[in-house]
PDB file of C-alpha atoms in Angstrom:
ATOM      1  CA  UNK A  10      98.843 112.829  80.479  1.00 71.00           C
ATOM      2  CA  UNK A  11      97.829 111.926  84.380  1.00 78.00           C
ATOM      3  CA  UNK A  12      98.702 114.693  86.189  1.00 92.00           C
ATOM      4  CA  UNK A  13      97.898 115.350  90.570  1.00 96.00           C
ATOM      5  CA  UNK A  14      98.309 118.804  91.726  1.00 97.00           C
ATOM      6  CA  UNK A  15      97.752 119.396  95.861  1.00 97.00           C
ATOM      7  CA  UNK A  16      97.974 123.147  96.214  1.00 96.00           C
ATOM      8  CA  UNK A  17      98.460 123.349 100.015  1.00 96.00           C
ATOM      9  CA  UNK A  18     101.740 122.665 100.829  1.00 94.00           C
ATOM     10  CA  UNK A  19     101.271 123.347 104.764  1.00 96.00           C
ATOM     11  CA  UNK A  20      97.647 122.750 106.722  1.00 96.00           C
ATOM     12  CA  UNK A  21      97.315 123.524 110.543  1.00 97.00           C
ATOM     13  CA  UNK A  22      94.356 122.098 112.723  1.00 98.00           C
ATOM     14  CA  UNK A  23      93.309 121.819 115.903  1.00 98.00           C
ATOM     15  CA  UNK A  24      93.067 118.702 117.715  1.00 98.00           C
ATOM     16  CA  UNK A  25      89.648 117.363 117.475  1.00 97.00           C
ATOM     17  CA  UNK A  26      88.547 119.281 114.437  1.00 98.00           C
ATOM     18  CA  UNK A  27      87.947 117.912 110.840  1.00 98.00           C
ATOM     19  CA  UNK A  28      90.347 119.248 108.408  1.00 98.00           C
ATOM     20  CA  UNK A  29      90.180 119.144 104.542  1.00 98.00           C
ATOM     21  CA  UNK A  30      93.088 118.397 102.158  1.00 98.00           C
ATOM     22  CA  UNK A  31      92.487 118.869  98.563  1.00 98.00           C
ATOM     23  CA  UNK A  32      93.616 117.213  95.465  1.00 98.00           C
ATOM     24  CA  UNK A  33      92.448 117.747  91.799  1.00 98.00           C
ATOM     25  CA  UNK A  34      93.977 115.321  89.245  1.00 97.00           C
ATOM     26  CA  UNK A  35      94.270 115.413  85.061  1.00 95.00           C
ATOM     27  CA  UNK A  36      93.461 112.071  83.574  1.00 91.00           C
ATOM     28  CA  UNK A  37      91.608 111.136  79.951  1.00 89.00           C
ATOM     29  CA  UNK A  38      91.121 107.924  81.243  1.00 89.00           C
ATOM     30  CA  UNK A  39      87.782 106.828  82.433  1.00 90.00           C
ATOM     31  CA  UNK A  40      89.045 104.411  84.693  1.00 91.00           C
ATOM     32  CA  UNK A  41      91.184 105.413  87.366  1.00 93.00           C
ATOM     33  CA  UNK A  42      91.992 104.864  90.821  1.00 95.00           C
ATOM     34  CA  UNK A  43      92.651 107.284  93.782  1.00 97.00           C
ATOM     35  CA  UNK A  44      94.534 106.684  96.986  1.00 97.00           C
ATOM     36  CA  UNK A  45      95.825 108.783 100.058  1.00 98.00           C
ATOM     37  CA  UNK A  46      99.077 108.106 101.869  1.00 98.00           C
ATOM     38  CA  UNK A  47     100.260 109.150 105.095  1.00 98.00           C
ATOM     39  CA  UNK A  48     103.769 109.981 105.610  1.00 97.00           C
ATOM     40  CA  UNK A  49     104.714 110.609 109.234  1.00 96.00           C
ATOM     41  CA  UNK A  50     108.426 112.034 110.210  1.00 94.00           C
ATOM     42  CA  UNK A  51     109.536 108.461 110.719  1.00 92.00           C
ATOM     43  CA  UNK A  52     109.071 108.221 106.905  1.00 92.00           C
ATOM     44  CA  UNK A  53     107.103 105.368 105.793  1.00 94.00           C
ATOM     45  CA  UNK A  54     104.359 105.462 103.830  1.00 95.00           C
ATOM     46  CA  UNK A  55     101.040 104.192 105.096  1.00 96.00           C
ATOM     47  CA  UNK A  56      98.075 103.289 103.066  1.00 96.00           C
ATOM     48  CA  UNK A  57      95.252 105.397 103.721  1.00 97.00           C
ATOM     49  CA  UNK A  58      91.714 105.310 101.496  1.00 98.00           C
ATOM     50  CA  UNK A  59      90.966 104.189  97.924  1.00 97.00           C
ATOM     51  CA  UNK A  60      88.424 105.406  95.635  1.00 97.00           C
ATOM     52  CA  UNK A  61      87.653 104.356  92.222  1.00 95.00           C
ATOM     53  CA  UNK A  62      86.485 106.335  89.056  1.00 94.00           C
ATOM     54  CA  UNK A  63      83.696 104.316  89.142  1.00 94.00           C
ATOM     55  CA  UNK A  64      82.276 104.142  92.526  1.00 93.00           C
ATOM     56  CA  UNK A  65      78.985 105.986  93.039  1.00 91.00           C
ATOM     57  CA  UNK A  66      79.627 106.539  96.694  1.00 95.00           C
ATOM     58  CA  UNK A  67      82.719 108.364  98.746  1.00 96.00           C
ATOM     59  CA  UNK A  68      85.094 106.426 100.255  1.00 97.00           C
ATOM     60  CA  UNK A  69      85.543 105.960 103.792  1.00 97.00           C
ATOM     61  CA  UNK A  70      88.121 104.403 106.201  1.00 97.00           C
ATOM     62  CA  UNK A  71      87.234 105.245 109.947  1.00 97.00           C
ATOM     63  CA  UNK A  72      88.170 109.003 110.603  1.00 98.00           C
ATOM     64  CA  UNK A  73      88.838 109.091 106.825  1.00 98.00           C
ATOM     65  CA  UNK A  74      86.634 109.961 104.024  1.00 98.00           C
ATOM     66  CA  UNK A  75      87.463 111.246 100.750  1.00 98.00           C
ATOM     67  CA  UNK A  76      85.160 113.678  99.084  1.00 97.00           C
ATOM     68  CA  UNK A  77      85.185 112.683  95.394  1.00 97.00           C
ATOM     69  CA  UNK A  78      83.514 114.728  92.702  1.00 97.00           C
ATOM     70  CA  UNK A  79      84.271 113.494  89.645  1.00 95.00           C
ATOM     71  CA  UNK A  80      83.281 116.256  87.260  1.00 95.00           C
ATOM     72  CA  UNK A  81      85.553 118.968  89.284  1.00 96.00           C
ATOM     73  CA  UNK A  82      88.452 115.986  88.877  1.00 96.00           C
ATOM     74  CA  UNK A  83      88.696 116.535  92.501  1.00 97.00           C
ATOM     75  CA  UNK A  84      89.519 113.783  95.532  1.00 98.00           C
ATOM     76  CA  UNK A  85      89.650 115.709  98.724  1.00 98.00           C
ATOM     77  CA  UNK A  86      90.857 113.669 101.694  1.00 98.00           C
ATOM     78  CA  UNK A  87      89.177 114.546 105.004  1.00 98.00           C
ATOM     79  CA  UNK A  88      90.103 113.751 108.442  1.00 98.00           C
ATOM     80  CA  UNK A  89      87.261 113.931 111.077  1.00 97.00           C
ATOM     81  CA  UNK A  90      88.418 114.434 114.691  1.00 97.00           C
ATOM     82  CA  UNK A  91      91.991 115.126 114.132  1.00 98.00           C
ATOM     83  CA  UNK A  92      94.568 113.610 116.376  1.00 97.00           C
ATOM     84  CA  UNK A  93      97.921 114.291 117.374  1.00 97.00           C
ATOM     85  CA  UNK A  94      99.442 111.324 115.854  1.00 97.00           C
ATOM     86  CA  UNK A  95      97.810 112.446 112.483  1.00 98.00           C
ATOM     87  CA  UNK A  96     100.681 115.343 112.133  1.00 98.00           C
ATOM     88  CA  UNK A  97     102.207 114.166 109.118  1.00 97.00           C
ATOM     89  CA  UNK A  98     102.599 114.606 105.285  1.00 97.00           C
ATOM     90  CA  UNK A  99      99.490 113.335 103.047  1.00 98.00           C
ATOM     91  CA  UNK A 100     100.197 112.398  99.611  1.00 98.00           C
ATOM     92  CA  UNK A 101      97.219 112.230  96.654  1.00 98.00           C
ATOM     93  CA  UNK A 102      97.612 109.589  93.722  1.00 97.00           C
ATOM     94  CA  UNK A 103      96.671 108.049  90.743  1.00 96.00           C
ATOM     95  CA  UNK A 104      96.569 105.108  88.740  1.00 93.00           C
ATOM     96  CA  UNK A 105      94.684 104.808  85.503  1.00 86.00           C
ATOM     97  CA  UNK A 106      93.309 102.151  83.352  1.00 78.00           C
ATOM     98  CA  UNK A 107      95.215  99.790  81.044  1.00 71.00           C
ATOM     99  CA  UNK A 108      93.622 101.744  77.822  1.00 70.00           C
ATOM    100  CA  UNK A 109      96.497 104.571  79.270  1.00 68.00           C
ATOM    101  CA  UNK A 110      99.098 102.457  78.408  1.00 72.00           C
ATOM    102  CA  UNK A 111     100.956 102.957  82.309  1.00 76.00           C
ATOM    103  CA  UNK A 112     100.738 100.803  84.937  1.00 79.00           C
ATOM    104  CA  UNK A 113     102.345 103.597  87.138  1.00 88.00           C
ATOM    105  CA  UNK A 114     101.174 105.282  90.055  1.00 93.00           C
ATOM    106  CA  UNK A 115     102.032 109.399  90.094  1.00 95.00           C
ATOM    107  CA  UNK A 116     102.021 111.151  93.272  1.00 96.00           C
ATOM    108  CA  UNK A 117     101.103 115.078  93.841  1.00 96.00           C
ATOM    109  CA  UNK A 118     103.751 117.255  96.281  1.00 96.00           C
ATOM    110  CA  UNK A 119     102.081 116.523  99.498  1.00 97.00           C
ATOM    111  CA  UNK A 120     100.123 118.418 102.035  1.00 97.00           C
ATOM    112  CA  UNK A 121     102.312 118.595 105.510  1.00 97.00           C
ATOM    113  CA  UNK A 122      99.882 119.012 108.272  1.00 98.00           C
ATOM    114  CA  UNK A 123     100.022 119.737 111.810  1.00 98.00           C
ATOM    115  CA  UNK A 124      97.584 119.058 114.307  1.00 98.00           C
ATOM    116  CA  UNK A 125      97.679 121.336 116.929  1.00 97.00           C
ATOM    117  CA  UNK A 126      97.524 120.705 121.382  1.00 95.00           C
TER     118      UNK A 126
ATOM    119  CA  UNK B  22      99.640  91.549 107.932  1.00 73.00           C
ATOM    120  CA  UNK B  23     102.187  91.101 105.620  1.00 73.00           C
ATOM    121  CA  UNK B  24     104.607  93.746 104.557  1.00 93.00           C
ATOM    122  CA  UNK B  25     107.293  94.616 102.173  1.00 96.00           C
ATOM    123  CA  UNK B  26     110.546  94.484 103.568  1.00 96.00           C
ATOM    124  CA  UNK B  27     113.797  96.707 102.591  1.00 97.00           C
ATOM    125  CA  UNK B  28     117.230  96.135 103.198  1.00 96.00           C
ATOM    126  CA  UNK B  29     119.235  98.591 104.805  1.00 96.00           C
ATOM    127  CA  UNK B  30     117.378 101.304 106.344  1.00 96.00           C
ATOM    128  CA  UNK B  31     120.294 103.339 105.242  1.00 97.00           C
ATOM    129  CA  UNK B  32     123.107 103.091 103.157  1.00 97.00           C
ATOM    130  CA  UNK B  33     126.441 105.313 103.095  1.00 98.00           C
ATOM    131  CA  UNK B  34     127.947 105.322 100.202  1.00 98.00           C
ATOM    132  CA  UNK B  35     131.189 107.489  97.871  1.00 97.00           C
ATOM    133  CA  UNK B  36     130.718 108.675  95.125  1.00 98.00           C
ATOM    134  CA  UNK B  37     131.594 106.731  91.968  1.00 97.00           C
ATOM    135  CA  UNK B  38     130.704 103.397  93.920  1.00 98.00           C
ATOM    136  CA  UNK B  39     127.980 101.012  92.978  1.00 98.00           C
ATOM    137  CA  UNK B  40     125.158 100.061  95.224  1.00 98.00           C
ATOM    138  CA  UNK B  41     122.275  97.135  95.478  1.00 97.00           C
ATOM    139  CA  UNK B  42     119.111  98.131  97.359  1.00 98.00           C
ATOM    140  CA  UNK B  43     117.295  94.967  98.422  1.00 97.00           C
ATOM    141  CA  UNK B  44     113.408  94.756  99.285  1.00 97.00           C
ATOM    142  CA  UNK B  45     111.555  91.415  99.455  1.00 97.00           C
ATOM    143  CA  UNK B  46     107.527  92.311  98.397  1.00 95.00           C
ATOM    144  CA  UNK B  47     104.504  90.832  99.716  1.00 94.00           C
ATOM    145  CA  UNK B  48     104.515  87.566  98.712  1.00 90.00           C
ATOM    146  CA  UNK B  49     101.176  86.840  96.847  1.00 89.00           C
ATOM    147  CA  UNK B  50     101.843  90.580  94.796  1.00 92.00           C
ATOM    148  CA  UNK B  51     102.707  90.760  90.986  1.00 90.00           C
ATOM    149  CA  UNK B  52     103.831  94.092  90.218  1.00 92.00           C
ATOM    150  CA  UNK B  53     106.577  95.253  92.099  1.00 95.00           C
ATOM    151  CA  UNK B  54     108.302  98.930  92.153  1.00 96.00           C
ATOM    152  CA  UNK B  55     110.633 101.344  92.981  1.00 98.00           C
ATOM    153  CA  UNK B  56     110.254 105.168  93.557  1.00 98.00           C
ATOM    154  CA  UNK B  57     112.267 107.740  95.408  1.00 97.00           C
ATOM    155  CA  UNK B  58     111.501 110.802  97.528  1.00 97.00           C
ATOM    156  CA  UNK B  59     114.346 113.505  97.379  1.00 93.00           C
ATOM    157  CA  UNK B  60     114.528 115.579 100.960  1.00 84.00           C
ATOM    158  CA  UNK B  61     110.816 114.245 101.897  1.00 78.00           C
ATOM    159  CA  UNK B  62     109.556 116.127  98.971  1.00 86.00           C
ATOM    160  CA  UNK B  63     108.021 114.678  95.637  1.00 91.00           C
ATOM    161  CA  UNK B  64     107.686 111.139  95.737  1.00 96.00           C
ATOM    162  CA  UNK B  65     109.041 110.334  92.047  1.00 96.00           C
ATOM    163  CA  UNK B  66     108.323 107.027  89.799  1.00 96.00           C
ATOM    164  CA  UNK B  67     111.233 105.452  88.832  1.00 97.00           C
ATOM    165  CA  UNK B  68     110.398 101.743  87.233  1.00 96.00           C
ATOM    166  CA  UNK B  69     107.746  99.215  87.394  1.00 94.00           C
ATOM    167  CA  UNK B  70     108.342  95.332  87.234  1.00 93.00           C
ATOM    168  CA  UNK B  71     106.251  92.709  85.935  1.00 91.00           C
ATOM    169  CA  UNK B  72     106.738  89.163  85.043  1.00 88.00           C
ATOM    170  CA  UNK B  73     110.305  89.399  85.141  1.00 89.00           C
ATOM    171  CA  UNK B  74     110.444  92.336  82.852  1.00 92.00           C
ATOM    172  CA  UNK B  75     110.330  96.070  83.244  1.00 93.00           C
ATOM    173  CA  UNK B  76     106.620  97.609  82.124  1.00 91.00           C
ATOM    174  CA  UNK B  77     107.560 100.998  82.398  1.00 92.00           C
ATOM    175  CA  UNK B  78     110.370 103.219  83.474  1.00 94.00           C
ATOM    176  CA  UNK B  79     110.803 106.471  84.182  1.00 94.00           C
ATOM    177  CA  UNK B  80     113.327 109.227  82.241  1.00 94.00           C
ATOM    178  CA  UNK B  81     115.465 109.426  85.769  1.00 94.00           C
ATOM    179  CA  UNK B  82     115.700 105.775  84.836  1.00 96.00           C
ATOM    180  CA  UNK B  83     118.799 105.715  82.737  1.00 94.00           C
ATOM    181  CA  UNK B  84     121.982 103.471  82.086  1.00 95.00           C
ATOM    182  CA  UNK B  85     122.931 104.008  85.778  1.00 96.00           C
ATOM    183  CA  UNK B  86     119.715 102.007  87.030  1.00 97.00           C
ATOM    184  CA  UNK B  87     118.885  98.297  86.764  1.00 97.00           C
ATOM    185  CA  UNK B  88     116.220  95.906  88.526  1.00 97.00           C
ATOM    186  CA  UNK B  89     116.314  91.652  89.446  1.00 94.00           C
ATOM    187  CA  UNK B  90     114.080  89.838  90.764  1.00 92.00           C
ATOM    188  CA  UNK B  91     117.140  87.354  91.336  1.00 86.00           C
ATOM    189  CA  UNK B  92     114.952  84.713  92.979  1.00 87.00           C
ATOM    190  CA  UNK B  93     111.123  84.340  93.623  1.00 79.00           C
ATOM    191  CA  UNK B  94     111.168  86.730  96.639  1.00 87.00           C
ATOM    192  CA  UNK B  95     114.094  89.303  96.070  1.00 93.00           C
ATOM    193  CA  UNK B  96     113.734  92.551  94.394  1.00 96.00           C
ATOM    194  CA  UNK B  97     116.706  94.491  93.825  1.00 97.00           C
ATOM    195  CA  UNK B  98     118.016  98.013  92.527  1.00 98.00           C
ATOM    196  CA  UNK B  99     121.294  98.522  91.496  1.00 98.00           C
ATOM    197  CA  UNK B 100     122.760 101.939  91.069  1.00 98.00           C
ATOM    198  CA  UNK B 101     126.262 102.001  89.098  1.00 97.00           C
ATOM    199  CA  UNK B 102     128.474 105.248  89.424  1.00 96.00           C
ATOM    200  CA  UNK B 103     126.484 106.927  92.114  1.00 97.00           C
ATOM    201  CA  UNK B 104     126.523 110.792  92.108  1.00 97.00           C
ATOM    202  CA  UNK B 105     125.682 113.149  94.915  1.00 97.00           C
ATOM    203  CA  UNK B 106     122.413 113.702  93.493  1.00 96.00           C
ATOM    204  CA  UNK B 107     121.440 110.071  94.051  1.00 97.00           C
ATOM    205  CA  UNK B 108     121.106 110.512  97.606  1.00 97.00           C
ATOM    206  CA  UNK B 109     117.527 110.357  98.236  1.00 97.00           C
ATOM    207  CA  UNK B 110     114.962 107.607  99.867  1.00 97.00           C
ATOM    208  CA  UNK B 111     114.380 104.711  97.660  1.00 98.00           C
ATOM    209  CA  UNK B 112     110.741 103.140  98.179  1.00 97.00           C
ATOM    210  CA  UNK B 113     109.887  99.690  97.067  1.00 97.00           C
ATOM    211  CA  UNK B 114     106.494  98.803  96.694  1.00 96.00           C
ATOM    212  CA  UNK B 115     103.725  95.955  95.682  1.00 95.00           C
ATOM    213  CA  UNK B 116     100.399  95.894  94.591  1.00 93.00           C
ATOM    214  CA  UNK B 117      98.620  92.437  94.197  1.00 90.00           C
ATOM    215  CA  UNK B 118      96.733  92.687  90.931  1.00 80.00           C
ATOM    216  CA  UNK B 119      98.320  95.584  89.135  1.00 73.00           C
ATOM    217  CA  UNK B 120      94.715  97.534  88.751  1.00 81.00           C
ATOM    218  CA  UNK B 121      93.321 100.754  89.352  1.00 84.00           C
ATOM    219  CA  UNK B 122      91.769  99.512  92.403  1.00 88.00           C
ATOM    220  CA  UNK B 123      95.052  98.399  93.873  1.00 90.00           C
ATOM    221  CA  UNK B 124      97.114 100.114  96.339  1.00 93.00           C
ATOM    222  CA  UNK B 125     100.793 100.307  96.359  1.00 95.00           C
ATOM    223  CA  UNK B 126     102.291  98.863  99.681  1.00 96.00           C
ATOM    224  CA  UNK B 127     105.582 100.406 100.611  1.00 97.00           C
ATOM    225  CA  UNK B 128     108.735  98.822 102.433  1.00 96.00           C
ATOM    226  CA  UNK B 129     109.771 101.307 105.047  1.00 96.00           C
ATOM    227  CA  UNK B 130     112.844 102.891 102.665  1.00 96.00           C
ATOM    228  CA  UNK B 131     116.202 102.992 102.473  1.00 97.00           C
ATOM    229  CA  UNK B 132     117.840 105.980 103.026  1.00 97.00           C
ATOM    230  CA  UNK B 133     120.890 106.588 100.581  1.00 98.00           C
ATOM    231  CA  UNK B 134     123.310 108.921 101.509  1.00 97.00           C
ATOM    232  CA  UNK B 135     126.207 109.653  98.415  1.00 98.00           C
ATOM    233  CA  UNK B 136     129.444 111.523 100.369  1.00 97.00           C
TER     234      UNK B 136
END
């Protein structure tokens, strides 16, 4: 069964530092997709960085990279440079492969982080 | 860029009463969902839609729950007999081809409060 565990629940970092959130995931499935959302107070949720089971290389998005080792089942997000506006909650997930049988995405708890002045 | 779109931002609702949460998806997308998020905690599956049918649902998806796509744009929940523990913010989302490499793009939620 797919299964994302984030085990920070609360980061803090200070403006203009890089900052790592972590994410491990359970899957049997060799193909799989992994995404990061961001969820600021005003509570949408905003598209962040993809990375597929498959892709040789890390992912990255501007300030965003995601450090994916795949034998370690891990997909850390991190965010170079931190900002103010990046305060928010950051949410790992997965989607596997049609042999899984789901076409669902699952999401871990979240990381709330908070950049600091 | 286009977006999904939910209607209301927040709903106020009693208890007992039925209610229709409306979101219109991204227009070229396939596979269309709905999850909720409890208190800004766990953001929980509740059913995926596909070709006019429901691929998967989750076990919070019971009797109470049902999903249209009424027309070729509208995607609806309805909740029947809503209980205080409904009150949570209900997420639609879309993804284009339904694969692995396909993100989910969110409406902006509606908030539903049961009183």
């Amino acid at each position: 069964a797919q299964k994302i565990t984030q085990t920070q629940p609360g980061m803090f970092v200070q403006e203009k530092e890089a900052v790592t959130l972590d994410c491990t995931y359970d899957t049997s499935d060799p193909s799989y997709g992994l995404f990061w959302y961001k969820q600021p107070s005003s509570g949408e949720m905003i598209f962040l960085i993809y990375q597929g089971s498959y892709d040789q290389q890390n992912a990255t998005e501007g300030r965003y990279s995601l450090n994916f080792q795949k034998a370690r089942k891990s997909a850390n997000l991190v965010i170079s440079a931190s900002q103010l506006g990046d305060s928010a909650m950051y949410f790992c997930a997965m989607r596997e492969g049609d042999t899984s049988g789901t076409y669902k995405y699952i999401f871990g708890t979240g990381t709330r982080l908070k950049v600091l002045a | 860029e286009p977006e999904v779109t939910q209607t209301p931002s927040h709903q106020v609702t009693q208890m007992g009463q039925e209610v229709i949460l409306r979101c219109v998806p991204i227009s070229n997308h396939l596979y269309f969902y709905w999850y909720r998020q409890i208190l800004g905690q766990k953001v929980e599956f509740l059913v995926s839609f596909y070709n006019n049918e429901i691929s998967e649902k989750s076990e919070i998806f019971d009797d109470q729950f049902s999903v249209e796509r009424p027309d070729g744009s509208n995607f609806t929940l309805k909740i029947r007999s809503t209980k205080l523990e409904d009150s949570a913010m209900y997420f639609c989302a879309s993804s284009d081809q339904g694969g692995v490499g396909s993100p989910l793009h969110f409406g902006n939620g509606t908030r539903l409060t049961v009183t």
